[in-house]
mmCIF file of C-alpha atoms and ligand atoms in Angstrom:
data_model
loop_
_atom_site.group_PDB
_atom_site.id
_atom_site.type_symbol
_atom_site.label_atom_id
_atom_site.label_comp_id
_atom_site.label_asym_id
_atom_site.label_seq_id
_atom_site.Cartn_x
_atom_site.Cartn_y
_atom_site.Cartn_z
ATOM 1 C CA UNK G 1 0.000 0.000 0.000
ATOM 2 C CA UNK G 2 2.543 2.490 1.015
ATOM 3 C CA UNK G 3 4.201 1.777 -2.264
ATOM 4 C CA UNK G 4 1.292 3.108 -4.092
ATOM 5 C CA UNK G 5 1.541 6.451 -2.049
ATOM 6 C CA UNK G 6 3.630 9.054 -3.467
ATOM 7 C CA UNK G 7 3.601 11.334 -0.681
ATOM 8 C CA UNK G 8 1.937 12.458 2.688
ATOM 9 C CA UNK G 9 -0.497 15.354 2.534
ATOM 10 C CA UNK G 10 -1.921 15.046 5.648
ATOM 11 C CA UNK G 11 -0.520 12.965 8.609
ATOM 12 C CA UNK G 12 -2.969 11.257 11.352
ATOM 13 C CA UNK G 13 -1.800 13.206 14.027
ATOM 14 C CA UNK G 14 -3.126 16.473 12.334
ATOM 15 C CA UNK G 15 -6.036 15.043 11.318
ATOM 16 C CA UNK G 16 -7.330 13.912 14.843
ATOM 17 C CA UNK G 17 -6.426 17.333 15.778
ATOM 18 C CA UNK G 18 -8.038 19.556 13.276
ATOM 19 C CA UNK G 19 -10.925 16.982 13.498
ATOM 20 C CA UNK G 20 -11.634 17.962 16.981
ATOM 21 C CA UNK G 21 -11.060 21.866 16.693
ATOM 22 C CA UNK G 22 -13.951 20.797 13.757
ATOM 23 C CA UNK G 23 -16.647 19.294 16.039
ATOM 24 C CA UNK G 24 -15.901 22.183 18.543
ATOM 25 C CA UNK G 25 -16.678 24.484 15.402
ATOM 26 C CA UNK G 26 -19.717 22.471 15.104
ATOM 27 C CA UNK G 27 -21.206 22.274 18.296
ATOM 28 C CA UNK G 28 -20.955 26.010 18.369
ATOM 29 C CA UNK G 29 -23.108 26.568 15.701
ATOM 30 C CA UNK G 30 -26.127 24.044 17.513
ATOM 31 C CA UNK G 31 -25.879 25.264 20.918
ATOM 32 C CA UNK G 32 -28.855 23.628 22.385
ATOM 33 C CA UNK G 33 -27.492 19.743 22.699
ATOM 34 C CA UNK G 34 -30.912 18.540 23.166
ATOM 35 C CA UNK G 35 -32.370 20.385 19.754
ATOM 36 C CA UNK G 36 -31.454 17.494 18.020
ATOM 37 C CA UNK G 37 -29.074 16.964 15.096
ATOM 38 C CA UNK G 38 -29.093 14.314 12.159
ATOM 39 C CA UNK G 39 -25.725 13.786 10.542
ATOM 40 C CA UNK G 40 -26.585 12.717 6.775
ATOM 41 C CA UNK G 41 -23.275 10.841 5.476
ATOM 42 C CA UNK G 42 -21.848 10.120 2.183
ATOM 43 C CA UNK G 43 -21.427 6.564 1.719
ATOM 44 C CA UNK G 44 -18.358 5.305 1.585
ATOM 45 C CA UNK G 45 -15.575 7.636 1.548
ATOM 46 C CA UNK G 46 -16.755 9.305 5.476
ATOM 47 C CA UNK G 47 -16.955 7.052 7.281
ATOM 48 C CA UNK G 48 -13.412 7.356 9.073
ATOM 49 C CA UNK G 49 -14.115 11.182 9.369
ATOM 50 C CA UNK G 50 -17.781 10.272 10.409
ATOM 51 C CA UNK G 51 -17.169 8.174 12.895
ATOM 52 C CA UNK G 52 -14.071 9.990 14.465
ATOM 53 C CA UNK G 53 -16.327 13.192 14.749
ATOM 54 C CA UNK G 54 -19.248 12.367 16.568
ATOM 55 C CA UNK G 55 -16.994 11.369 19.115
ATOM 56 C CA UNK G 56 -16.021 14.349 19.613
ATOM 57 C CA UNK G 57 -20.122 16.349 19.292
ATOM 58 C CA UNK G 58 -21.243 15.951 22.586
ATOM 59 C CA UNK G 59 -24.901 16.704 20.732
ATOM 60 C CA UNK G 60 -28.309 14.232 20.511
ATOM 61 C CA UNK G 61 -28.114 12.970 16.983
ATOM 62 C CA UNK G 62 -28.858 10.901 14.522
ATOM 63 C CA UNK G 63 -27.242 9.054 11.715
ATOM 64 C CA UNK G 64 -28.716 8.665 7.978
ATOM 65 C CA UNK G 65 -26.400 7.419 5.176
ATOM 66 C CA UNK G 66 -27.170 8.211 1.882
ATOM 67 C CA UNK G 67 -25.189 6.364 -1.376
ATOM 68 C CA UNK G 68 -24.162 8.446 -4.775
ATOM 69 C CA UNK G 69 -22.159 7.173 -7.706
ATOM 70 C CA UNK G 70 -19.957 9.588 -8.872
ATOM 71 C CA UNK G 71 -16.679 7.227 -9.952
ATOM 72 C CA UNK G 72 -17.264 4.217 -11.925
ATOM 73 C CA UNK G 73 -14.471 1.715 -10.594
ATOM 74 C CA UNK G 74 -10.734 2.156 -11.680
ATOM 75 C CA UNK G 75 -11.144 5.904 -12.564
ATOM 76 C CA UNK G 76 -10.287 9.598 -11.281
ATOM 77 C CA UNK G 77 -12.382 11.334 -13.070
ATOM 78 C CA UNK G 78 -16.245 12.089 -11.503
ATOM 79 C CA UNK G 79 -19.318 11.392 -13.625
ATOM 80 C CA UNK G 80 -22.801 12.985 -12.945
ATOM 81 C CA UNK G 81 -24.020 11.935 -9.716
ATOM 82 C CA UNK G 82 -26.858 9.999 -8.924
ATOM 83 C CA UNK G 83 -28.667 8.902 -5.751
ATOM 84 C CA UNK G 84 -28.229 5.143 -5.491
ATOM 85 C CA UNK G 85 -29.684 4.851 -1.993
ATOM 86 C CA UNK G 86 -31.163 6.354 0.547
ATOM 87 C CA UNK G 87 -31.322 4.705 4.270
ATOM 88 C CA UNK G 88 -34.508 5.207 5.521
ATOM 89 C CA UNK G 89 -33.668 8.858 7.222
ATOM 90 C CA UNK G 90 -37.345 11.055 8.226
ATOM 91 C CA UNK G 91 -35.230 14.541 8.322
ATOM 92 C CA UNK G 92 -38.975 16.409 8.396
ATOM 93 C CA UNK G 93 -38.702 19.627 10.831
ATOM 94 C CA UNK G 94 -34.838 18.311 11.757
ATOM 95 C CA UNK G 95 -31.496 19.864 11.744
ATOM 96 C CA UNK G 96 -29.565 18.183 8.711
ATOM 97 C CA UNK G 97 -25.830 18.340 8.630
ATOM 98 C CA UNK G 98 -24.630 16.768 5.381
ATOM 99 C CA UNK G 99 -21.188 15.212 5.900
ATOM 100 C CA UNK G 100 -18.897 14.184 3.142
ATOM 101 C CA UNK G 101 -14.960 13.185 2.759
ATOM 102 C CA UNK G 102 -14.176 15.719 -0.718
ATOM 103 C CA UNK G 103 -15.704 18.561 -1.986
ATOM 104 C CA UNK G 104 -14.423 18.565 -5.177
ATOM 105 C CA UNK G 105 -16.506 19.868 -8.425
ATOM 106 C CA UNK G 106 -19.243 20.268 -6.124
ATOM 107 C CA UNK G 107 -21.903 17.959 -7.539
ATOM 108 C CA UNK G 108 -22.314 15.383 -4.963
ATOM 109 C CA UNK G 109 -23.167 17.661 -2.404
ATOM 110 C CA UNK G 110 -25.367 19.720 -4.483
ATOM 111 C CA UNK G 111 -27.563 16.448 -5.410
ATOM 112 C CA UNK G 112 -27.718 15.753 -1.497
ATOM 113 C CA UNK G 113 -28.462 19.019 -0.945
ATOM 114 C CA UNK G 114 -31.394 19.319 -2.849
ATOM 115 C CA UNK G 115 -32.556 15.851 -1.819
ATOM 116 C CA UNK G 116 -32.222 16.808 1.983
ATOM 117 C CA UNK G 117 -33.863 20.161 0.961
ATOM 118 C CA UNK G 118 -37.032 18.250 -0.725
ATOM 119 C CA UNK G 119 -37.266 16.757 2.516
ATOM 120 C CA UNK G 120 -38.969 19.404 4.733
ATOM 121 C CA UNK G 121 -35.915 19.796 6.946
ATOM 122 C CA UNK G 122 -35.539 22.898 9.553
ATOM 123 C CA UNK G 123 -31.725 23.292 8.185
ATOM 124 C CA UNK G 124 -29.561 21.726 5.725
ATOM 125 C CA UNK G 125 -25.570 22.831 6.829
ATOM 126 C CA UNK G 126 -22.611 20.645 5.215
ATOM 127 C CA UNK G 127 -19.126 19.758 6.467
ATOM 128 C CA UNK G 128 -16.252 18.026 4.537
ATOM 129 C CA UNK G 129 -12.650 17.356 5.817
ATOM 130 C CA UNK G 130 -11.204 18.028 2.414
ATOM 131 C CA UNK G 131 -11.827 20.717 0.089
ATOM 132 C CA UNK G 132 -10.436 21.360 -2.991
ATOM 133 C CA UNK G 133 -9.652 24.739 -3.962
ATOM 134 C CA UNK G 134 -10.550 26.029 -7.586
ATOM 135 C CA UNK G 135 -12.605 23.323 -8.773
ATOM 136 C CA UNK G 136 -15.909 23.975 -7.997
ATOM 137 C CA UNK G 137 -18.162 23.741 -11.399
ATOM 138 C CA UNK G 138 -20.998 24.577 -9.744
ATOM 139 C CA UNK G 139 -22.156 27.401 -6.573
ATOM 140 C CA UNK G 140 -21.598 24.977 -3.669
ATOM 141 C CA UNK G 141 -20.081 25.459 -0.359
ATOM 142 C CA UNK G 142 -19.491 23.780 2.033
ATOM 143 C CA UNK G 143 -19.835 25.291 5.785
ATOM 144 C CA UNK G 144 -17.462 23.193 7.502
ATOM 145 C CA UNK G 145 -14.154 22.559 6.138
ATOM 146 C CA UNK G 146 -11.302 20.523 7.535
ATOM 147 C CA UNK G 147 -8.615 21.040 5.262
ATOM 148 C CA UNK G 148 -7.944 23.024 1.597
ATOM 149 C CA UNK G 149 -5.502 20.938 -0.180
ATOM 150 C CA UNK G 150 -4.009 21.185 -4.028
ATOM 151 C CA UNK G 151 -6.114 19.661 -7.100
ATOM 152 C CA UNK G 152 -4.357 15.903 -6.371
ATOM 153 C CA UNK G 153 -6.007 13.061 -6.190
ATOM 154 C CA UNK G 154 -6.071 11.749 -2.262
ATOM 155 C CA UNK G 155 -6.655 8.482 -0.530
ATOM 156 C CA UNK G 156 -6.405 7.502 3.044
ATOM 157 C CA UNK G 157 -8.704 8.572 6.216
ATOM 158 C CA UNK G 158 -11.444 6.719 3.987
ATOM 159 C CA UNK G 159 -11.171 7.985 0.847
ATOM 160 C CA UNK G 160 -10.457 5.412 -2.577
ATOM 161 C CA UNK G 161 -9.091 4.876 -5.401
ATOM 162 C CA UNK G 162 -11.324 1.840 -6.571
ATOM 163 C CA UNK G 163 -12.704 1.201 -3.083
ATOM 164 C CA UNK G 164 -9.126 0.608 -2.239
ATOM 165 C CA UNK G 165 -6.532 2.647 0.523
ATOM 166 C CA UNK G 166 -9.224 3.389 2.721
ATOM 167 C CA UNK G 167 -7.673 1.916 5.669
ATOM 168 C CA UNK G 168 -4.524 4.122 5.115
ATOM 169 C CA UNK G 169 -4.369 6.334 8.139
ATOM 170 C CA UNK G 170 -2.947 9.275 6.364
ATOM 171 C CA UNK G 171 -4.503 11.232 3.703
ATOM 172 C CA UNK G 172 -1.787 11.092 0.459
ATOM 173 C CA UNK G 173 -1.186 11.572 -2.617
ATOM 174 C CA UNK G 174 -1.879 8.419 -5.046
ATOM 175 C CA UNK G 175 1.323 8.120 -7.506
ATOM 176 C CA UNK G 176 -0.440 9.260 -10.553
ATOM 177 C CA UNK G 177 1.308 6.187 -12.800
ATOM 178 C CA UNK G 178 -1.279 3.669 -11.178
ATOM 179 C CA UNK G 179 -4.493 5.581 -12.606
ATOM 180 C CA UNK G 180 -2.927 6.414 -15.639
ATOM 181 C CA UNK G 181 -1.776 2.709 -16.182
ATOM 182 C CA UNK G 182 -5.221 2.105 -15.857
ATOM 183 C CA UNK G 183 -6.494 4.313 -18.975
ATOM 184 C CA UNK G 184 -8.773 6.172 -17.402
ATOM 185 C CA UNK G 185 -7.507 9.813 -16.718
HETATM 186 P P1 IMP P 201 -17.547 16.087 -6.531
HETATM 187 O O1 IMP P 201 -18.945 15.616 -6.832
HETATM 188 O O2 IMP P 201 -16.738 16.311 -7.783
HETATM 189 O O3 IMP P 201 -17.469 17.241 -5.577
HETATM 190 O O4 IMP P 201 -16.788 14.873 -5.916
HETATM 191 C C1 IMP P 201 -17.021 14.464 -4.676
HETATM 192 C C2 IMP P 201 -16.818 12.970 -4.536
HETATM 193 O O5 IMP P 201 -15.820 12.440 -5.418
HETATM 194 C C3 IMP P 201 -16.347 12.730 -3.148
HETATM 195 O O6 IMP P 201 -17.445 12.380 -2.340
HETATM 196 C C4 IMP P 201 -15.351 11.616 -3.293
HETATM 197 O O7 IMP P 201 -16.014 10.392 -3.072
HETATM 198 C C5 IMP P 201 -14.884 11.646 -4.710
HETATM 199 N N1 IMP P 201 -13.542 12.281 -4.846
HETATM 200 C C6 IMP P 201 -13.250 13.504 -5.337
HETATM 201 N N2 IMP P 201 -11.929 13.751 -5.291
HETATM 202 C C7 IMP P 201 -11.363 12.641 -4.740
HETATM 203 C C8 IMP P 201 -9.997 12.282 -4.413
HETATM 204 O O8 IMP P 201 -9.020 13.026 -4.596
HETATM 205 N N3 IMP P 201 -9.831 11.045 -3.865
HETATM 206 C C9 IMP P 201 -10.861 10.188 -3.611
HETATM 207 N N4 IMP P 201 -12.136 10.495 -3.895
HETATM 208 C C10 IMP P 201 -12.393 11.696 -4.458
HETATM 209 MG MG1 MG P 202 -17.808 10.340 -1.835
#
């Protein structure tokens, strides 16, 4: 695996950290504990960040995980999102924080958005631990933020490349030979 890695971006240690100073960021903005909070989460790639954060919100929640398809298997490059599933979440009258790994062009969180929008909510706020800066294609931002890094393509901390790497603890930079091998941009 490390072989694969051509460089840290983003060590463990200052994830935990910055991912704590995030949650405090958080639980600033929904000061009443007992409001009620439901954390809507991008299947697969948060699920490190997901479950490292809540840890850390000392706020009555709820979890709902929602699946998109953006990258077809072996690839880098995104394709037009869809909503592949959607686990059973009743976000009527709630507090909705959408939480995903990347924002990248934008377009997965703007299809959640507009889903958890359709749904009656009371909010809809979204948090990612990665943004990256200059790529938006469309007006989407995200209210949390962990980290702005370069336009690379990252895995680690739960993010892919071909459902692989998430179980690398750091985030890092793939070497870009192993996509490229691969055909597919
Ligand atoms: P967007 O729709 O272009 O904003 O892309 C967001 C989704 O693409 C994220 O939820 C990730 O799953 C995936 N993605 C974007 N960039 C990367 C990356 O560098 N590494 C791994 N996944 C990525
Ligand atoms: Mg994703």
């Amino acid at each position: 695996m490390l072989n694969d890695i051509d460089r840290i971006l983003i060590t463990r240690e200052q994830i935990a950290q910055r991912v704590q100073a995030l949650a405090q960021e958080i639980a600033g903005t929904y000061p009443d504990p007992n409001r009620g909070l439901t954390l809507v989460t991008i299947l697969s790639g948060s699920i490190i960040f997901l479950a490292d954060l809540i840890r850390y919100l000392p706020i009555r929640m709820k979890i709902g995980l929602v699946a998109v398809s953006s990258y077809q298997g072996a690839t880098t490059v995104g394709s037009e999102p869809k909503l592949l599933d959607q686990l059973h979440i009743n976000v009527a009258g709630e507090h909705v924080l959408i939480i995903d790994d990347i924002l990248d062009t934008g377009r997965t969180l703007r299809l959640v958005q507009q889903q958890m929008w359709s749904l009656g909510p009371a909010s809809v706020r979204t948090c990612v631990l990665l943004h990256k800066s200059g790529k938006a294609v469309c007006d989407v931002k995200a209210d949390f933020v962990g980290f702005e890094i370069e336009d690379a393509f990252v895995v680690g901390y739960g993010l892919d490349f071909d459902d692989h790497y998430r179980n690398f603890p750091h985030i890092g930079v793939l070497k870009p030979e192993l996509y490229e091998r691969q055909g597919s941009g």
